[in-house]
Amino acid sequence: MTIRPLGAACAAAAFFLIAGCEEQTPGTASPQSSAVPGISEAPASTTQTSASRPSATVSEATTPAAGGAVAHTPDGAASVMEEYHHALGDKNLETVCRITEPAFDGGMKECRELTPIQFGMFSADDVKKLKATRVDRAKLQSKGPDKVVVPPGAISPHIAMMAADPKAFTMAWRGGTWVVVA
């Protein structure tokens, strides 16, 4: 995604509205299935003691604000997407930029400059809805072990800014966590 100087408010709105645009190769189509296809997971640790525990790569460095590690699975991506929306509602710049930095051409610096403007664009109703956001895991689209697309229909409740021009969020597994990349 490229954010160019359109004015700070326009750039902030543009990020939120196009953050989920997925790049596609001409002549290809996105899968329409709402089910999450199988994902290859890392083998379970040999020191794992519980047979009922799923084998997923987990990083201690990816502890969301709610506690616990983020799994290298579509469910982990959904948890981070929920954390992102809750952080928007809480106007938590650090968390928002930690999750969305890769989507900004200017990285962390650009995120820290534009996101506070975005915070000011939310109505009281939007803030309430952002804090209550949930992601329907059944609607996620796995694009392999390191990429998950979160279509707009998977996120509820919808806020006015997103409903006006719904886009999918593309998330990637980087540095031991899920981040928004487009």
CSV table of N, CA, C and O in Angstrom, one decimal, residues 27-123:
chain,number,residue,atom,x,y,z
A,27,GLY,N,-5.9,-11.7,-13.9
A,27,GLY,CA,-6.3,-13.0,-14.4
A,27,GLY,C,-6.6,-14.0,-13.3
A,27,GLY,O,-6.9,-15.1,-13.5
A,28,THR,N,-6.3,-13.7,-12.0
A,28,THR,CA,-6.5,-14.6,-10.9
A,28,THR,C,-7.7,-14.1,-10.1
A,28,THR,O,-7.9,-12.9,-10.0
A,29,ALA,N,-8.3,-15.0,-9.4
A,29,ALA,CA,-9.4,-14.6,-8.6
A,29,ALA,C,-9.2,-15.1,-7.2
A,29,ALA,O,-8.5,-16.1,-7.0
A,30,SER,N,-9.7,-14.4,-6.2
A,30,SER,CA,-9.6,-14.8,-4.8
A,30,SER,C,-10.5,-15.9,-4.6
A,30,SER,O,-11.6,-16.0,-5.2
A,31,PRO,N,-10.2,-16.9,-3.7
A,31,PRO,CA,-11.1,-18.0,-3.4
A,31,PRO,C,-12.3,-17.4,-2.8
A,31,PRO,O,-12.3,-16.5,-2.0
A,32,GLN,N,-13.5,-18.0,-3.2
A,32,GLN,CA,-14.7,-17.5,-2.6
A,32,GLN,C,-15.2,-18.3,-1.4
A,32,GLN,O,-16.1,-18.0,-0.8
A,33,SER,N,-14.5,-19.3,-1.1
A,33,SER,CA,-14.8,-20.2,0.0
A,33,SER,C,-14.7,-19.4,1.3
A,33,SER,O,-13.8,-18.7,1.5
A,34,SER,N,-15.7,-19.6,2.2
A,34,SER,CA,-15.6,-18.9,3.5
A,34,SER,C,-15.0,-19.8,4.6
A,34,SER,O,-14.7,-19.3,5.6
A,35,ALA,N,-14.7,-21.0,4.2
A,35,ALA,CA,-14.1,-21.9,5.2
A,35,ALA,C,-12.6,-21.7,5.1
A,35,ALA,O,-12.0,-21.3,4.1
A,36,VAL,N,-12.0,-22.0,6.3
A,36,VAL,CA,-10.5,-21.9,6.3
A,36,VAL,C,-9.9,-23.2,5.9
A,36,VAL,O,-10.1,-24.2,6.6
A,37,PRO,N,-9.2,-23.2,4.8
A,37,PRO,CA,-8.6,-24.5,4.3
A,37,PRO,C,-7.6,-24.9,5.3
A,37,PRO,O,-7.1,-24.1,6.1
A,38,GLY,N,-7.2,-26.2,5.2
A,38,GLY,CA,-6.2,-26.7,6.1
A,38,GLY,C,-4.9,-25.8,6.1
A,38,GLY,O,-4.6,-25.3,5.1
A,39,ILE,N,-4.3,-25.7,7.2
A,39,ILE,CA,-3.0,-24.9,7.2
A,39,ILE,C,-1.9,-25.8,7.8
A,39,ILE,O,-2.2,-26.6,8.7
A,40,SER,N,-0.8,-25.7,7.2
A,40,SER,CA,0.3,-26.6,7.8
A,40,SER,C,0.9,-25.9,9.0
A,40,SER,O,1.1,-24.7,9.0
A,41,GLU,N,0.9,-26.7,10.0
A,41,GLU,CA,1.4,-26.1,11.3
A,41,GLU,C,2.8,-26.8,11.6
A,41,GLU,O,3.1,-27.9,11.2
A,42,ALA,N,3.5,-26.1,12.5
A,42,ALA,CA,4.8,-26.7,12.9
A,42,ALA,C,4.6,-27.9,13.8
A,42,ALA,O,3.6,-27.9,14.5
A,43,PRO,N,5.4,-28.9,13.7
A,43,PRO,CA,5.2,-30.0,14.6
A,43,PRO,C,5.3,-29.7,16.0
A,43,PRO,O,5.9,-28.7,16.4
A,44,ALA,N,4.5,-30.4,16.8
A,44,ALA,CA,4.5,-30.2,18.3
A,44,ALA,C,5.9,-30.4,18.9
A,44,ALA,O,6.7,-31.2,18.4
A,45,SER,N,6.1,-29.7,19.9
A,45,SER,CA,7.4,-29.8,20.6
A,45,SER,C,7.5,-31.2,21.3
A,45,SER,O,6.5,-31.8,21.7
A,46,THR,N,8.7,-31.7,21.3
A,46,THR,CA,8.9,-33.0,21.9
A,46,THR,C,8.7,-33.0,23.4
A,46,THR,O,8.5,-34.0,24.1
A,47,THR,N,8.7,-31.8,24.0
A,47,THR,CA,8.5,-31.7,25.5
A,47,THR,C,7.1,-31.4,25.8
A,47,THR,O,6.7,-31.3,26.9
A,48,GLN,N,6.2,-31.4,24.8
A,48,GLN,CA,4.8,-31.2,25.0
A,48,GLN,C,4.2,-32.3,25.8
A,48,GLN,O,4.3,-33.5,25.5
A,49,THR,N,3.4,-32.0,26.9
A,49,THR,CA,2.9,-33.0,27.7
A,49,THR,C,1.4,-33.3,27.5
A,49,THR,O,0.9,-34.4,27.8
A,50,SER,N,0.7,-32.4,26.9
A,50,SER,CA,-0.7,-32.6,26.7
A,50,SER,C,-1.0,-33.0,25.3
A,50,SER,O,-0.7,-32.3,24.4
A,51,ALA,N,-1.6,-34.2,25.1
A,51,ALA,CA,-1.9,-34.7,23.8
A,51,ALA,C,-3.1,-33.9,23.2
A,51,ALA,O,-3.3,-33.9,22.0
A,52,SER,N,-3.9,-33.3,24.0
A,52,SER,CA,-5.1,-32.6,23.5
A,52,SER,C,-4.8,-31.2,23.0
A,52,SER,O,-5.6,-30.5,22.3
A,53,ARG,N,-3.6,-30.7,23.2
A,53,ARG,CA,-3.2,-29.4,22.8
A,53,ARG,C,-2.8,-29.4,21.3
A,53,ARG,O,-2.0,-30.2,20.9
A,54,PRO,N,-3.3,-28.4,20.5
A,54,PRO,CA,-3.0,-28.4,19.1
A,54,PRO,C,-1.5,-28.0,18.9
A,54,PRO,O,-0.9,-27.3,19.7
A,55,SER,N,-1.0,-28.6,17.8
A,55,SER,CA,0.4,-28.3,17.5
A,55,SER,C,0.5,-27.0,16.6
A,55,SER,O,0.1,-27.1,15.4
A,56,ALA,N,0.9,-25.9,17.2
A,56,ALA,CA,1.0,-24.7,16.4
A,56,ALA,C,2.2,-23.9,16.9
A,56,ALA,O,2.6,-24.1,18.1
A,57,THR,N,2.8,-23.2,16.0
A,57,THR,CA,4.0,-22.4,16.4
A,57,THR,C,3.5,-21.2,17.3
A,57,THR,O,2.6,-20.5,16.8
A,58,VAL,N,4.0,-21.0,18.4
A,58,VAL,CA,3.6,-19.9,19.3
A,58,VAL,C,4.8,-19.2,19.8
A,58,VAL,O,5.9,-19.8,20.1
A,59,SER,N,4.8,-17.9,19.8
A,59,SER,CA,5.9,-17.1,20.2
A,59,SER,C,5.5,-16.3,21.5
A,59,SER,O,4.5,-15.7,21.6
A,60,GLU,N,6.4,-16.4,22.5
A,60,GLU,CA,6.2,-15.6,23.7
A,60,GLU,C,6.2,-14.1,23.5
A,60,GLU,O,5.7,-13.3,24.2
A,61,ALA,N,6.9,-13.7,22.4
A,61,ALA,CA,7.0,-12.3,22.1
A,61,ALA,C,5.7,-11.7,21.5
A,61,ALA,O,5.6,-10.5,21.3
A,62,THR,N,4.7,-12.5,21.3
A,62,THR,CA,3.5,-12.1,20.7
A,62,THR,C,2.3,-12.2,21.6
A,62,THR,O,1.3,-12.7,21.3
A,63,THR,N,2.5,-11.6,22.8
A,63,THR,CA,1.4,-11.7,23.8
A,63,THR,C,0.5,-10.5,23.6
A,63,THR,O,0.9,-9.3,23.8
A,64,PRO,N,-0.7,-10.7,23.2
A,64,PRO,CA,-1.7,-9.6,23.1
A,64,PRO,C,-2.0,-9.0,24.4
A,64,PRO,O,-1.8,-9.6,25.5
A,65,ALA,N,-2.6,-7.8,24.4
A,65,ALA,CA,-3.0,-7.1,25.6
A,65,ALA,C,-3.9,-8.0,26.5
A,65,ALA,O,-3.8,-7.9,27.8
A,66,ALA,N,-4.7,-8.8,25.9
A,66,ALA,CA,-5.6,-9.7,26.7
A,66,ALA,C,-4.9,-10.8,27.4
A,66,ALA,O,-5.4,-11.5,28.2
A,67,GLY,N,-3.6,-11.1,27.1
A,67,GLY,CA,-2.8,-12.1,27.7
A,67,GLY,C,-2.8,-13.4,26.8
A,67,GLY,O,-3.7,-13.6,26.0
A,68,GLY,N,-1.7,-14.2,26.9
A,68,GLY,CA,-1.6,-15.4,26.1
A,68,GLY,C,-0.8,-15.1,24.9
A,68,GLY,O,-0.7,-14.0,24.5
A,69,ALA,N,-0.2,-16.1,24.3
A,69,ALA,CA,0.6,-16.0,23.1
A,69,ALA,C,-0.3,-16.1,21.9
A,69,ALA,O,-1.4,-16.7,21.9
A,70,VAL,N,0.1,-15.6,20.8
A,70,VAL,CA,-0.6,-15.7,19.5
A,70,VAL,C,-0.2,-16.9,18.7
A,70,VAL,O,1.0,-17.1,18.5
A,71,ALA,N,-1.1,-17.7,18.3
A,71,ALA,CA,-0.8,-18.9,17.6
A,71,ALA,C,-0.6,-18.6,16.1
A,71,ALA,O,-1.2,-17.7,15.5
A,72,HIS,N,0.3,-19.4,15.5
A,72,HIS,CA,0.6,-19.3,14.1
A,72,HIS,C,-0.5,-20.0,13.3
A,72,HIS,O,-0.2,-21.0,12.6
A,73,THR,N,-1.7,-19.6,13.4
A,73,THR,CA,-2.9,-20.2,12.8
A,73,THR,C,-3.8,-19.1,12.4
A,73,THR,O,-3.7,-18.0,12.8
A,74,PRO,N,-4.8,-19.4,11.6
A,74,PRO,CA,-5.8,-18.4,11.2
A,74,PRO,C,-6.6,-17.9,12.5
A,74,PRO,O,-6.9,-16.7,12.6
A,75,ASP,N,-6.8,-18.7,13.5
A,75,ASP,CA,-7.4,-18.3,14.7
A,75,ASP,C,-6.5,-17.2,15.4
A,75,ASP,O,-7.0,-16.2,15.9
A,76,GLY,N,-5.2,-17.4,15.4
A,76,GLY,CA,-4.3,-16.4,15.9
A,76,GLY,C,-4.4,-15.1,15.2
A,76,GLY,O,-4.3,-14.0,15.8
A,77,ALA,N,-4.5,-15.2,13.8
A,77,ALA,CA,-4.7,-14.0,13.0
A,77,ALA,C,-6.0,-13.2,13.4
A,77,ALA,O,-6.0,-12.0,13.5
A,78,ALA,N,-7.0,-14.0,13.6
A,78,ALA,CA,-8.3,-13.4,14.0
A,78,ALA,C,-8.2,-12.7,15.3
A,78,ALA,O,-8.7,-11.6,15.5
A,79,SER,N,-7.5,-13.3,16.3
A,79,SER,CA,-7.3,-12.7,17.6
A,79,SER,C,-6.5,-11.4,17.5
A,79,SER,O,-6.9,-10.4,18.2
A,80,VAL,N,-5.5,-11.3,16.6
A,80,VAL,CA,-4.8,-10.1,16.4
A,80,VAL,C,-5.6,-9.0,15.7
A,80,VAL,O,-5.6,-7.9,16.1
A,81,MET,N,-6.5,-9.5,14.8
A,81,MET,CA,-7.4,-8.5,14.1
A,81,MET,C,-8.3,-7.9,15.2
A,81,MET,O,-8.6,-6.7,15.1
A,82,GLU,N,-8.8,-8.7,16.1
A,82,GLU,CA,-9.7,-8.2,17.1
A,82,GLU,C,-8.9,-7.3,18.0
A,82,GLU,O,-9.4,-6.2,18.4
A,83,GLU,N,-7.7,-7.6,18.4
A,83,GLU,CA,-6.9,-6.8,19.2
A,83,GLU,C,-6.7,-5.4,18.5
A,83,GLU,O,-6.7,-4.3,19.2
A,84,TYR,N,-6.4,-5.4,17.2
A,84,TYR,CA,-6.3,-4.2,16.4
A,84,TYR,C,-7.5,-3.3,16.5
A,84,TYR,O,-7.4,-2.1,16.8
A,85,HIS,N,-8.7,-3.9,16.3
A,85,HIS,CA,-9.9,-3.1,16.4
A,85,HIS,C,-10.1,-2.5,17.8
A,85,HIS,O,-10.5,-1.4,17.9
A,86,HIS,N,-9.9,-3.3,18.8
A,86,HIS,CA,-10.1,-2.9,20.2
A,86,HIS,C,-9.1,-1.8,20.5
A,86,HIS,O,-9.4,-0.8,21.1
A,87,ALA,N,-7.9,-1.9,20.0
A,87,ALA,CA,-6.9,-0.8,20.2
A,87,ALA,C,-7.3,0.5,19.5
A,87,ALA,O,-7.1,1.6,20.0
A,88,LEU,N,-7.9,0.4,18.3
A,88,LEU,CA,-8.4,1.6,17.6
A,88,LEU,C,-9.5,2.2,18.5
A,88,LEU,O,-9.5,3.5,18.7
A,89,GLY,N,-10.4,1.4,19.1
A,89,GLY,CA,-11.4,2.0,19.9
A,89,GLY,C,-10.8,2.6,21.2
A,89,GLY,O,-11.4,3.6,21.7
A,90,ASP,N,-9.8,2.0,21.7
A,90,ASP,CA,-9.1,2.5,22.9
A,90,ASP,C,-8.1,3.7,22.6
A,90,ASP,O,-7.5,4.2,23.5
A,91,LYS,N,-7.9,4.0,21.3
A,91,LYS,CA,-6.9,5.0,20.9
A,91,LYS,C,-5.5,4.6,21.4
A,91,LYS,O,-4.8,5.5,21.9
A,92,ASN,N,-5.2,3.3,21.3
A,92,ASN,CA,-3.9,2.8,21.8
A,92,ASN,C,-2.9,2.8,20.6
A,92,ASN,O,-2.9,1.9,19.8
A,93,LEU,N,-2.2,3.9,20.5
A,93,LEU,CA,-1.3,4.1,19.3
A,93,LEU,C,-0.2,3.0,19.2
A,93,LEU,O,0.1,2.5,18.2
A,94,GLU,N,0.4,2.6,20.4
A,94,GLU,CA,1.4,1.6,20.4
A,94,GLU,C,0.9,0.3,19.8
A,94,GLU,O,1.6,-0.3,18.9
A,95,THR,N,-0.2,-0.2,20.2
A,95,THR,CA,-0.8,-1.5,19.7
A,95,THR,C,-1.2,-1.4,18.3
A,95,THR,O,-0.9,-2.3,17.5
A,96,VAL,N,-1.9,-0.3,17.9
A,96,VAL,CA,-2.3,-0.1,16.5
A,96,VAL,C,-1.1,-0.2,15.6
A,96,VAL,O,-1.0,-0.9,14.6
A,97,CYS,N,0.0,0.6,15.9
A,97,CYS,CA,1.1,0.7,15.1
A,97,CYS,C,2.0,-0.6,15.1
A,97,CYS,O,2.5,-1.0,14.1
A,98,ARG,N,2.0,-1.3,16.2
A,98,ARG,CA,2.7,-2.6,16.2
A,98,ARG,C,2.0,-3.6,15.2
A,98,ARG,O,2.7,-4.3,14.5
A,99,ILE,N,0.7,-3.5,15.1
A,99,ILE,CA,0.0,-4.5,14.2
A,99,ILE,C,0.0,-4.0,12.8
A,99,ILE,O,0.1,-4.8,11.9
A,100,THR,N,0.0,-2.7,12.5
A,100,THR,CA,-0.2,-2.2,11.2
A,100,THR,C,1.0,-1.6,10.5
A,100,THR,O,1.0,-1.2,9.4
A,101,GLU,N,2.1,-1.5,11.3
A,101,GLU,CA,3.3,-0.8,10.7
A,101,GLU,C,3.7,-1.3,9.3
A,101,GLU,O,4.0,-0.5,8.4
A,102,PRO,N,3.7,-2.7,9.1
A,102,PRO,CA,4.1,-3.1,7.7
A,102,PRO,C,3.2,-2.6,6.6
A,102,PRO,O,3.6,-2.6,5.4
A,103,ALA,N,2.0,-2.2,6.9
A,103,ALA,CA,1.1,-1.7,5.8
A,103,ALA,C,1.4,-0.2,5.4
A,103,ALA,O,0.9,0.3,4.4
A,104,PHE,N,2.3,0.4,6.2
A,104,PHE,CA,2.7,1.8,5.9
A,104,PHE,C,4.0,1.8,5.2
A,104,PHE,O,5.0,1.2,5.7
A,105,ASP,N,4.1,2.5,4.1
A,105,ASP,CA,5.4,2.6,3.3
A,105,ASP,C,6.4,3.3,4.2
A,105,ASP,O,7.6,2.9,4.1
A,106,GLY,N,6.0,4.2,5.0
A,106,GLY,CA,6.9,5.0,5.9
A,106,GLY,C,7.2,4.3,7.3
A,106,GLY,O,7.8,4.9,8.2
A,107,GLY,N,6.6,3.0,7.4
A,107,GLY,CA,6.8,2.3,8.6
A,107,GLY,C,6.3,2.9,9.9
A,107,GLY,O,5.2,3.6,9.8
A,108,MET,N,6.9,2.7,11.0
A,108,MET,CA,6.4,3.1,12.3
A,108,MET,C,6.3,4.6,12.4
A,108,MET,O,5.3,5.1,12.9
A,109,LYS,N,7.2,5.3,11.8
A,109,LYS,CA,7.1,6.8,11.8
A,109,LYS,C,5.8,7.3,11.2
A,109,LYS,O,5.1,8.1,11.8
A,110,GLU,N,5.5,6.8,10.0
A,110,GLU,CA,4.3,7.2,9.3
A,110,GLU,C,3.1,6.8,10.1
A,110,GLU,O,2.1,7.5,10.2
A,111,CYS,N,3.1,5.6,10.6
A,111,CYS,CA,2.0,5.1,11.4
A,111,CYS,C,1.7,6.0,12.6
A,111,CYS,O,0.6,6.4,12.9
A,112,ARG,N,2.8,6.4,13.3
A,112,ARG,CA,2.6,7.3,14.5
A,112,ARG,C,2.1,8.7,14.1
A,112,ARG,O,1.5,9.3,14.9
A,113,GLU,N,2.4,9.1,12.9
A,113,GLU,CA,1.9,10.4,12.5
A,113,GLU,C,0.5,10.4,12.0
A,113,GLU,O,-0.3,11.3,12.3
A,114,LEU,N,0.0,9.4,11.3
A,114,LEU,CA,-1.3,9.3,10.8
A,114,LEU,C,-2.4,8.7,11.7
A,114,LEU,O,-3.5,9.1,11.6
A,115,THR,N,-2.0,7.8,12.5
A,115,THR,CA,-3.0,7.1,13.3
A,115,THR,C,-3.8,8.0,14.3
A,115,THR,O,-5.0,7.9,14.4
A,116,PRO,N,-3.1,9.0,14.9
A,116,PRO,CA,-3.8,9.9,15.8
A,116,PRO,C,-4.9,10.7,15.1
A,116,PRO,O,-6.0,10.9,15.6
A,117,ILE,N,-4.7,11.0,13.8
A,117,ILE,CA,-5.7,11.7,13.0
A,117,ILE,C,-6.9,10.7,12.8
A,117,ILE,O,-8.0,11.1,12.9
A,118,GLN,N,-6.6,9.5,12.5
A,118,GLN,CA,-7.6,8.5,12.3
A,118,GLN,C,-8.5,8.4,13.6
A,118,GLN,O,-9.7,8.3,13.5
A,119,PHE,N,-7.8,8.4,14.8
A,119,PHE,CA,-8.6,8.3,16.0
A,119,PHE,C,-9.7,9.3,16.1
A,119,PHE,O,-10.8,9.1,16.6
A,120,GLY,N,-9.3,10.6,15.7
A,120,GLY,CA,-10.2,11.7,15.7
A,120,GLY,C,-11.4,11.6,14.7
A,120,GLY,O,-12.4,12.3,14.8
A,121,MET,N,-11.3,10.6,13.8
A,121,MET,CA,-12.4,10.5,12.8
A,121,MET,C,-13.5,9.6,13.2
A,121,MET,O,-14.5,9.5,12.6
A,122,PHE,N,-13.3,8.9,14.4
A,122,PHE,CA,-14.3,7.9,14.8
A,122,PHE,C,-15.4,8.6,15.6
A,122,PHE,O,-15.1,9.4,16.5
A,123,SER,N,-16.7,8.3,15.4
A,123,SER,CA,-17.8,8.8,16.2
A,123,SER,C,-17.8,8.0,17.5
A,123,SER,O,-17.1,7.0,17.6
